[in-house]
């Protein structure tokens, strides 16, 4: 997570495991360049029009139980001058890789829609820590009225999220009933870069339709890996989620060994505060990595929320 701790050198982390990883090596430290700590990047909106359609962009197809999405392949070395790293705290926070949690989240959202527990049609959606942005793209394809994508790094939005979004919505195989940007009922699609500790005002002032009332849905995958960012992330969610009936879907690993975060650490922050309830939507134990989970959070004052108690950490 990004911090302003002023460390003289920054570590390069490999958080297990992205879908790009050949093996689930577990958490480890790599040879890290000696990099000075940086101030937090400014909070800015990145305009989709700034991204040239002619920019080179290699894609892969991701099959999610019958749903096919497009994902770009972008080289960390070319964008950040960093090789062999999943993230470098405070500089690059991992957005160029596709992490397993974002696929778990899309699948879970699919099930939630099928079972009638979620409906994105016309809703205001925010994806935090978006990277490729597949959950947000999925919400858009499911008819969201507005979708805002946030990443720590503006470079990730430029080089990956925006081309990814364009590639997905322009695919000919999209079912005709999907409401896509540039159609008659145009959705509002916007992109914001900046740190969770500072980006709330930009996000809330940017939504024309709900006039600062907050988002109906906040989606996030693999954003709770480091303890240092949990409090800021939770504060941002409380400020940005619409009261009383906004819903957060969070996908992540139960524990990130070596960096200290995980779903349970984040939920203990939530429990301590006492304002929000949480319930487990899905548990993924594919035998190849740590247990992964998808959780749903909502305000306790929402009568539909279902409080649960966590297992001991
Ligand atoms: C491990 S990546 C996950 C990317 C994507 N959600 C996925 O699952 O493929 C973590 C994401 O959280 C964002 N992030 C991490 N710390 C952040 C911070 N302090 N402020 C803003 N964004 C942050 C990063 O930019 C990155 O997109």
mmCIF file of C-alpha atoms in Angstrom, residues 5 39 59 76 113 115 123 143 162 165-166 171 201 207 216 242 265 273 289:
data_model
loop_
_atom_site.group_PDB
_atom_site.id
_atom_site.type_symbol
_atom_site.label_atom_id
_atom_site.label_comp_id
_atom_site.label_asym_id
_atom_site.label_seq_id
_atom_site.Cartn_x
_atom_site.Cartn_y
_atom_site.Cartn_z
ATOM 1 C CA UNK A 5 6.312 6.984 5.712
ATOM 2 C CA UNK A 39 5.141 12.041 -2.161
ATOM 3 C CA UNK A 59 -5.105 -8.667 -25.554
ATOM 4 C CA UNK A 76 5.510 -3.250 -16.218
ATOM 5 C CA UNK A 113 -27.416 -11.157 -10.415
ATOM 6 C CA UNK A 115 -30.080 -15.157 -7.840
ATOM 7 C CA UNK A 123 -26.830 2.140 -10.716
ATOM 8 C CA UNK A 143 -26.399 -1.858 -17.456
ATOM 9 C CA UNK A 162 -9.193 2.597 -20.586
ATOM 10 C CA UNK A 165 -12.853 -0.923 -21.329
ATOM 11 C CA UNK A 166 -12.866 0.127 -24.982
ATOM 12 C CA UNK A 171 -16.628 -6.524 -29.003
ATOM 13 C CA UNK A 201 -13.592 14.672 -2.596
ATOM 14 C CA UNK A 207 -20.739 12.322 -9.935
ATOM 15 C CA UNK A 216 -24.871 2.290 -5.021
ATOM 16 C CA UNK A 242 -24.631 5.668 -0.576
ATOM 17 C CA UNK A 265 -7.857 -8.041 8.827
ATOM 18 C CA UNK A 273 -16.104 0.605 13.760
ATOM 19 C CA UNK A 289 -3.112 -20.923 -3.549
#
